Amino acid sequence: VNSIFWIPFVFGIGVLTCVSVLTSNARGAGDAQQARGSCRNGLYISLGTAACFLLIGLVSLPFLDRLGQPAAVVALSRPYLLVLMCSIVPGLASIALKNHADALDRPWPPFWIFLAGVAFNVWLNWVLIYGKWGAPEMGMMGAAWATLVSRILMFLAILFWLEKDRELQDWVPFTWFRKPTRGELLAHARIGVPASFQMLCEVAAFSAAGLMMGRFGEVSMAAHQIAMTCAGTAFMVPLGLSMALTVRTGAVTGSGETARLRGVVYSGWLLAGGFGALNALFFLVGGVFWARQFTTDLAVIQATAGLLSIVGVFQMFDSLQVASSSMLRGLHDTRVPALMGFVAYWLVGLPVAAWLSWHGPMAARGVWWGLATGLFIACVTLAPRLLHRLRKQELAIAVDAGL
């Protein structure tokens, strides 16, 4: 059920990167009206995207029993999935508003609101699942309702803050209800839809790798889950940096000072490469140490350490590719990077993973070497693409200056 839920949520997060880009463009240009439109249209897109997936979820509910799961699991999953799908609506709406605030250089208030929301969600899970504080004992349905309530409150909190923050008065929509134009929505979609496709390609590739690991036994699956947790945690820093780079690149582009872009790109690569190198050192040197934090089973520890060494190898590639991708997004270049991501992960990475693991002696390690190959291909294709876009920008400046 969670796998079904995360696909539309990841897609929605990718689509809403358009808000960061267009609001940062407007901020760089000093155009408050354009920024207000970006925020309002981003909210419309978030609600429309969530509504579409909610409708798809409702239509799909009767067919859950065809997934080969036990009847008891299907019976519990249907109401759980329905409530969880409803939570996508306030969840994506909150992300749209957060992206707008981030692009206006106000990331901290949304951060604290989201952090408080997570803490409240944990507490409400405990209350509703186990029937504490006079609440009914709801079991797994309590978790779904806790998620929905928490996301509604997070959305209302960030909306209230945006309305009351005096520094943002000119940059927040004066009215939230205005019919968007076709051109405005297309401008958002041209950036957001390819960006979401690129994001889904990477996420789905790692999910497919998990399915491939199933044939190698319980030890390999346990090691894979631990390695995924470690790799995902390490990725949070480059991911956060990439969000900042999207905003920075978008602001410089909007200001018209495109001569500064090369400095932004090189500093972004330097920071991403530095974090990647540090993460690589942690995994290459401390693989056994990190594995022991999750289990005492020696076989699982040994298998996990082997996978974490591969995670260490691709840290630089992963950090640099996500940095390049985010800066291309700030330049409104998303369609070609999306195609590059599809080729890297699905036409190269996963076939290499299948070949190394199924037709060679590497077994589970072959799957991760395939993922590393996909990340390497993404890195060495996205970086030249970014340099190409920089040269085009600089050539345009030279032509305008008559050089």
Coordinates of C-alpha atoms in Angstrom, one line a residue:
V1 CA 0.0 0.0 0.0
N2 CA 2.8 2.4 0.9
S3 CA 4.5 1.7 -2.5
I4 CA 1.2 2.6 -4.3
F5 CA 0.9 5.8 -2.2
W6 CA 4.5 7.0 -2.8
I7 CA 4.3 6.9 -6.6
P8 CA 1.8 9.8 -6.9
F9 CA 3.4 11.7 -4.0
V10 CA 6.9 11.6 -5.6
F11 CA 5.3 12.7 -8.9
G12 CA 3.6 15.6 -7.2
I13 CA 6.8 16.7 -5.5
G14 CA 8.6 16.7 -8.9
V15 CA 5.8 18.7 -10.6
L16 CA 5.9 21.4 -7.8
T17 CA 9.6 22.1 -8.4
C18 CA 8.2 24.6 -10.9
V19 CA 7.1 26.8 -8.1
S20 CA 10.7 27.1 -6.8
V21 CA 12.0 27.9 -10.3
L22 CA 9.4 30.5 -11.3
T23 CA 9.2 32.2 -7.9
S24 CA 13.0 32.5 -7.8
N25 CA 13.0 33.9 -11.3
A26 CA 10.4 36.5 -10.2
R27 CA 12.4 37.4 -7.1
G28 CA 15.6 37.9 -9.1
A29 CA 13.7 40.2 -11.4
G30 CA 12.0 42.0 -8.5
D31 CA 8.6 41.1 -10.0
A32 CA 6.3 40.6 -7.0
Q33 CA 3.2 40.2 -9.2
Q34 CA 4.8 37.3 -11.1
A35 CA 5.8 35.7 -7.8
R36 CA 2.3 35.9 -6.5
G37 CA 1.0 34.2 -9.6
S38 CA 3.6 31.5 -9.3
C39 CA 2.5 30.7 -5.8
R40 CA -1.2 30.8 -6.6
N41 CA -0.8 28.6 -9.8
G42 CA 1.5 26.2 -7.9
L43 CA -1.3 25.8 -5.3
Y44 CA -3.8 25.1 -8.1
I45 CA -1.5 22.6 -9.7
S46 CA -0.9 20.8 -6.4
L47 CA -4.6 20.5 -5.8
G48 CA -5.3 19.4 -9.4
T49 CA -2.5 16.8 -9.3
A50 CA -3.7 15.5 -5.9
A51 CA -7.3 15.3 -7.1
C52 CA -6.3 13.4 -10.2
F53 CA -4.4 10.8 -8.2
L54 CA -7.2 10.6 -5.6
L55 CA -9.6 9.8 -8.4
I56 CA -7.3 7.2 -9.8
G57 CA -7.0 5.7 -6.4
L58 CA -10.7 5.5 -5.9
V59 CA -11.1 3.8 -9.3
S60 CA -8.3 1.4 -8.4
L61 CA -9.5 0.3 -5.0
P62 CA -11.8 -2.5 -6.3
F63 CA -8.9 -4.1 -8.1
L64 CA -6.5 -4.4 -5.1
D65 CA -7.5 -8.1 -4.8
R66 CA -5.8 -8.8 -8.2
L67 CA -2.4 -8.0 -6.8
G68 CA -2.1 -11.5 -5.4
Q69 CA -2.3 -10.4 -1.7
P70 CA -4.3 -12.3 1.0
A71 CA -8.0 -11.3 1.3
A72 CA -7.5 -10.1 4.8
V73 CA -4.7 -7.7 3.7
V74 CA -6.8 -6.4 0.9
A75 CA -9.8 -5.7 3.2
L76 CA -7.5 -3.7 5.5
S77 CA -5.7 -1.9 2.7
R78 CA -8.7 -0.4 1.0
P79 CA -9.8 2.0 3.7
Y80 CA -6.2 2.7 4.7
L81 CA -5.2 3.6 1.2
L82 CA -8.3 5.8 0.7
V83 CA -7.5 7.9 3.8
L84 CA -3.8 8.0 2.8
M85 CA -4.6 9.1 -0.7
C86 CA -6.8 11.9 0.7
S87 CA -3.7 13.2 2.6
I88 CA -2.0 13.8 -0.7
V89 CA -4.2 16.9 -1.2
P90 CA -3.0 18.9 1.9
G91 CA 0.5 17.3 1.6
L92 CA 1.2 18.6 -1.9
A93 CA -0.5 22.0 -1.2
S94 CA 1.9 22.4 1.8
I95 CA 4.9 21.6 -0.5
A96 CA 3.7 24.2 -3.0
L97 CA 3.7 26.9 -0.3
K98 CA 7.0 25.7 1.1
N99 CA 8.7 25.9 -2.3
H100 CA 7.4 29.4 -2.7
A101 CA 8.8 30.4 0.7
D102 CA 12.1 28.7 -0.1
A103 CA 12.4 30.7 -3.3
L104 CA 11.9 33.9 -1.4
D105 CA 14.8 33.1 0.9
R106 CA 12.6 32.2 3.8
P107 CA 13.2 28.5 4.3
W108 CA 13.3 28.4 8.1
P109 CA 9.7 29.0 9.1
P110 CA 8.4 26.2 6.8
F111 CA 11.1 24.0 8.1
W112 CA 10.0 24.4 11.7
I113 CA 6.3 24.0 10.7
F114 CA 7.1 20.8 8.9
L115 CA 9.3 19.6 11.8
A116 CA 6.4 20.3 14.3
G117 CA 4.1 18.5 11.9
V118 CA 6.2 15.4 11.8
A119 CA 6.4 15.4 15.7
F120 CA 2.7 15.8 15.9
N121 CA 2.2 13.0 13.4
V122 CA 4.3 10.6 15.5
W123 CA 2.4 11.5 18.7
L124 CA -1.0 11.2 17.0
N125 CA 0.0 7.8 15.5
W126 CA 0.7 6.6 19.1
V127 CA -2.7 8.0 20.3
L128 CA -4.8 6.6 17.5
I129 CA -3.1 3.3 16.9
Y130 CA -3.0 2.2 20.5
G131 CA -6.1 4.1 21.8
K132 CA -4.4 6.5 24.2
W133 CA -5.8 9.7 25.8
G134 CA -9.4 8.4 25.5
A135 CA -9.1 7.9 21.7
P136 CA -10.5 4.7 20.1
E137 CA -7.9 2.0 19.3
M138 CA -7.8 2.1 15.5
G139 CA -4.8 0.0 14.6
M140 CA -3.3 0.7 11.2
M141 CA -6.2 3.0 10.3
G142 CA -5.0 5.3 13.1
A143 CA -1.8 5.8 11.2
A144 CA -3.7 6.8 8.1
W145 CA -5.9 9.3 10.0
A146 CA -2.9 10.7 11.9
T147 CA -1.2 11.4 8.6
L148 CA -4.2 13.1 7.1
V149 CA -4.9 15.3 10.2
S150 CA -1.2 16.2 10.5
R151 CA -0.9 17.3 6.8
I152 CA -4.1 19.4 7.0
L153 CA -2.7 21.2 10.1
M154 CA 0.7 21.7 8.4
F155 CA -1.0 23.2 5.4
L156 CA -3.1 25.6 7.5
A157 CA 0.0 26.6 9.6
I158 CA 2.2 27.5 6.6
L159 CA -0.7 29.3 4.9
F160 CA -1.4 31.3 8.1
W161 CA 2.4 32.2 8.4
L162 CA 2.5 33.4 4.8
E163 CA -0.5 35.6 5.3
K164 CA 0.9 37.2 8.5
D165 CA 4.6 37.6 7.6
R166 CA 5.1 41.3 7.0
E167 CA 8.3 40.8 5.0
L168 CA 6.3 38.7 2.4
Q169 CA 3.2 40.9 2.1
D170 CA 3.9 41.9 -1.4
W171 CA 5.0 38.4 -2.5
V172 CA 2.0 36.4 -1.3
P173 CA -1.2 36.4 -3.4
F174 CA -3.6 39.1 -2.3
T175 CA -6.4 36.7 -3.4
W176 CA -6.0 33.0 -3.6
F177 CA -8.9 32.5 -6.0
R178 CA -8.3 33.8 -9.5
K179 CA -8.8 31.9 -12.7
P180 CA -5.4 31.0 -14.1
T181 CA -4.5 31.5 -17.7
R182 CA -3.6 28.7 -20.0
G183 CA -0.2 30.3 -20.6
E184 CA 0.6 30.4 -16.8
L185 CA -0.3 26.7 -16.3
L186 CA 1.7 25.7 -19.3
A187 CA 4.7 27.6 -18.0
H188 CA 4.5 25.6 -14.8
A189 CA 3.9 22.3 -16.6
R190 CA 6.8 22.7 -19.0
I191 CA 9.2 22.7 -16.0
G192 CA 7.3 20.5 -13.5
V193 CA 6.2 17.5 -15.6
P194 CA 9.6 16.6 -17.1
A195 CA 11.2 17.2 -13.7
S196 CA 8.8 14.8 -12.0
F197 CA 9.4 12.2 -14.7
Q198 CA 13.2 12.5 -14.1
M199 CA 12.7 12.1 -10.4
L200 CA 10.4 9.1 -10.9
C201 CA 13.0 7.4 -13.1
E202 CA 15.5 7.4 -10.3
V203 CA 13.1 6.5 -7.5
A204 CA 11.5 3.7 -9.6
A205 CA 15.0 2.3 -10.6
F206 CA 15.9 1.9 -6.9
S207 CA 12.5 0.3 -6.3
A208 CA 13.1 -2.1 -9.2
A209 CA 16.5 -2.9 -7.7
G210 CA 14.7 -4.0 -4.5
L211 CA 12.5 -6.4 -6.5
M212 CA 15.6 -7.8 -8.2
M213 CA 17.2 -8.5 -4.8
G214 CA 14.4 -10.8 -3.8
R215 CA 15.9 -13.8 -5.6
F216 CA 19.1 -13.7 -3.5
G217 CA 17.6 -14.6 -0.2
E218 CA 16.8 -13.1 3.2
V219 CA 20.3 -12.1 4.0
S220 CA 20.7 -10.1 0.8
M221 CA 17.3 -8.5 1.2
A222 CA 18.2 -7.4 4.8
A223 CA 21.5 -6.0 3.6
H224 CA 19.8 -4.2 0.8
Q225 CA 17.3 -2.5 3.1
I226 CA 20.1 -1.4 5.4
A227 CA 22.1 -0.1 2.5
M228 CA 19.1 1.7 1.1
T229 CA 18.5 3.4 4.5
C230 CA 22.1 4.5 4.7
A231 CA 22.3 5.7 1.1
G232 CA 19.0 7.6 1.5
T233 CA 20.2 9.3 4.7
A234 CA 23.4 10.3 3.0
F235 CA 21.5 11.7 0.1
M236 CA 19.6 14.2 2.2
V237 CA 22.5 16.7 2.3
P238 CA 23.0 16.8 -1.5
L239 CA 19.3 16.9 -2.0
G240 CA 18.9 19.9 0.3
L241 CA 21.8 21.6 -1.5
S242 CA 20.2 20.9 -4.8
M243 CA 17.0 22.7 -3.7
A244 CA 19.1 25.7 -2.8
L245 CA 20.9 25.6 -6.1
T246 CA 17.6 25.6 -8.0
V247 CA 16.6 28.7 -6.2
R248 CA 20.0 30.4 -6.6
T249 CA 20.2 29.6 -10.3
G250 CA 16.6 30.7 -10.9
A251 CA 17.2 34.0 -9.1
V252 CA 20.3 34.8 -11.0
T253 CA 18.6 34.0 -14.3
G254 CA 15.6 36.1 -13.4
S255 CA 17.8 39.1 -12.5
G256 CA 19.3 39.0 -16.0
E257 CA 22.9 38.8 -14.5
T258 CA 23.6 35.7 -16.4
A259 CA 27.4 36.4 -16.3
R260 CA 27.2 35.2 -12.7
L261 CA 25.9 31.8 -13.6
R262 CA 29.2 30.2 -14.1
G263 CA 30.3 31.1 -10.5
V264 CA 27.0 29.6 -9.2
V265 CA 27.5 26.4 -11.1
Y266 CA 31.1 25.9 -10.1
S267 CA 30.4 26.7 -6.4
G268 CA 27.5 24.3 -6.6
W269 CA 29.7 21.5 -8.0
L270 CA 32.3 22.2 -5.4
L271 CA 29.9 21.9 -2.5
A272 CA 28.2 18.9 -3.9
G273 CA 31.5 17.2 -4.6
G274 CA 32.8 18.0 -1.1
F275 CA 29.7 16.4 0.5
G276 CA 30.0 13.5 -1.8
A277 CA 33.6 12.9 -1.0
L278 CA 32.9 13.1 2.8
N279 CA 30.0 10.6 2.4
A280 CA 32.2 8.3 0.3
L281 CA 34.8 8.3 3.1
F282 CA 32.2 7.4 5.7
F283 CA 31.0 4.4 3.7
L284 CA 34.3 3.1 2.3
V285 CA 36.0 3.2 5.7
G286 CA 33.1 2.6 8.1
G287 CA 31.0 0.1 6.2
V288 CA 31.2 -2.6 9.0
F289 CA 30.6 0.0 11.7
W290 CA 27.4 1.3 10.1
A291 CA 26.1 -2.2 9.4
R292 CA 26.6 -3.1 13.1
Q293 CA 24.3 -0.2 14.0
F294 CA 21.4 -2.1 12.4
T295 CA 22.0 -5.7 13.3
T296 CA 24.1 -8.3 15.1
D297 CA 23.8 -11.0 12.5
L298 CA 27.3 -11.6 11.2
A299 CA 26.1 -12.7 7.8
V300 CA 24.0 -9.6 7.3
I301 CA 26.8 -7.4 8.6
Q302 CA 29.2 -8.8 6.1
A303 CA 26.7 -8.5 3.2
T304 CA 25.8 -5.0 4.2
A305 CA 29.4 -3.9 4.4
G306 CA 30.0 -5.1 0.9
L307 CA 27.0 -3.1 -0.4
L308 CA 28.0 0.0 1.5
S309 CA 31.4 0.0 -0.1
I310 CA 29.6 0.3 -3.5
V311 CA 27.4 3.1 -2.0
G312 CA 30.7 4.9 -1.1
V313 CA 31.9 4.5 -4.7
F314 CA 28.9 6.3 -6.2
Q315 CA 28.5 9.1 -3.6
M316 CA 30.5 11.6 -5.8
F317 CA 28.4 10.7 -8.9
D318 CA 25.2 11.0 -7.0
S319 CA 25.9 14.3 -5.4
L320 CA 27.1 15.9 -8.7
Q321 CA 24.3 14.6 -10.8
V322 CA 21.6 15.9 -8.5
A323 CA 23.4 19.3 -8.3
S324 CA 23.6 19.5 -12.1
S325 CA 20.0 18.5 -12.5
S326 CA 18.8 21.1 -10.0
M327 CA 20.8 23.9 -11.7
L328 CA 19.5 22.9 -15.1
R329 CA 16.0 23.1 -13.6
G330 CA 16.7 26.6 -12.6
L331 CA 17.6 27.4 -16.2
H332 CA 14.2 25.9 -17.3
D333 CA 16.0 23.0 -18.9
T334 CA 14.0 19.8 -17.8
R335 CA 13.0 17.9 -20.9
V336 CA 16.5 16.8 -22.0
P337 CA 17.6 16.0 -18.5
A338 CA 14.5 13.9 -18.0
L339 CA 15.4 11.9 -21.1
M340 CA 19.0 11.5 -19.9
G341 CA 17.7 10.2 -16.6
F342 CA 15.5 7.6 -18.3
V343 CA 18.5 6.4 -20.4
A344 CA 20.9 6.4 -17.4
Y345 CA 18.7 4.4 -15.0
W346 CA 16.4 2.3 -17.2
L347 CA 18.4 1.7 -20.4
V348 CA 21.8 1.4 -18.8
G349 CA 21.7 1.0 -15.0
L350 CA 19.0 -1.6 -14.6
P351 CA 20.2 -3.8 -17.5
V352 CA 23.7 -3.7 -16.2
A353 CA 22.3 -4.6 -12.7
A354 CA 20.4 -7.6 -14.2
W355 CA 23.4 -8.8 -16.2
L356 CA 25.9 -8.5 -13.4
S357 CA 23.7 -10.1 -10.8
W358 CA 21.9 -12.8 -12.8
H359 CA 24.6 -13.9 -15.2
G360 CA 27.7 -13.4 -13.2
P361 CA 29.2 -14.2 -9.8
M362 CA 28.4 -10.8 -8.2
A363 CA 24.8 -11.7 -7.1
A364 CA 23.4 -9.0 -4.9
R365 CA 26.4 -6.8 -5.3
G366 CA 25.8 -6.8 -9.1
V367 CA 22.5 -5.0 -8.5
W368 CA 24.2 -2.1 -6.7
W369 CA 27.0 -1.9 -9.3
G370 CA 24.2 -1.5 -11.8
L371 CA 22.7 1.4 -9.8
A372 CA 26.2 2.9 -9.5
T373 CA 26.6 2.7 -13.3
G374 CA 23.3 4.5 -13.8
L375 CA 24.3 7.3 -11.5
F376 CA 27.7 7.6 -13.2
I377 CA 26.0 7.9 -16.6
A378 CA 23.6 10.5 -15.2
C379 CA 26.5 12.5 -13.8
V380 CA 28.6 12.5 -17.0
T381 CA 25.7 13.5 -19.2
L382 CA 24.0 16.1 -17.0
A383 CA 27.3 18.0 -16.3
P384 CA 28.2 18.6 -20.0
R385 CA 24.6 19.5 -20.6
L386 CA 24.8 22.2 -17.9
L387 CA 28.1 23.6 -19.4
H388 CA 26.4 23.6 -22.8
R389 CA 23.6 25.7 -21.4
L390 CA 26.1 28.1 -19.8
R391 CA 27.9 28.6 -23.0
K392 CA 24.7 29.4 -24.8
Q393 CA 23.8 32.0 -22.1
E394 CA 27.2 33.6 -22.4
L395 CA 27.1 33.6 -26.2
A396 CA 23.7 35.3 -26.0
I397 CA 25.2 38.0 -23.8
A398 CA 28.1 38.5 -26.1
V399 CA 25.8 38.9 -29.1
D400 CA 23.6 41.4 -27.3
A401 CA 26.7 43.4 -26.4
G402 CA 27.9 43.4 -30.0
L403 CA 31.1 41.5 -29.2

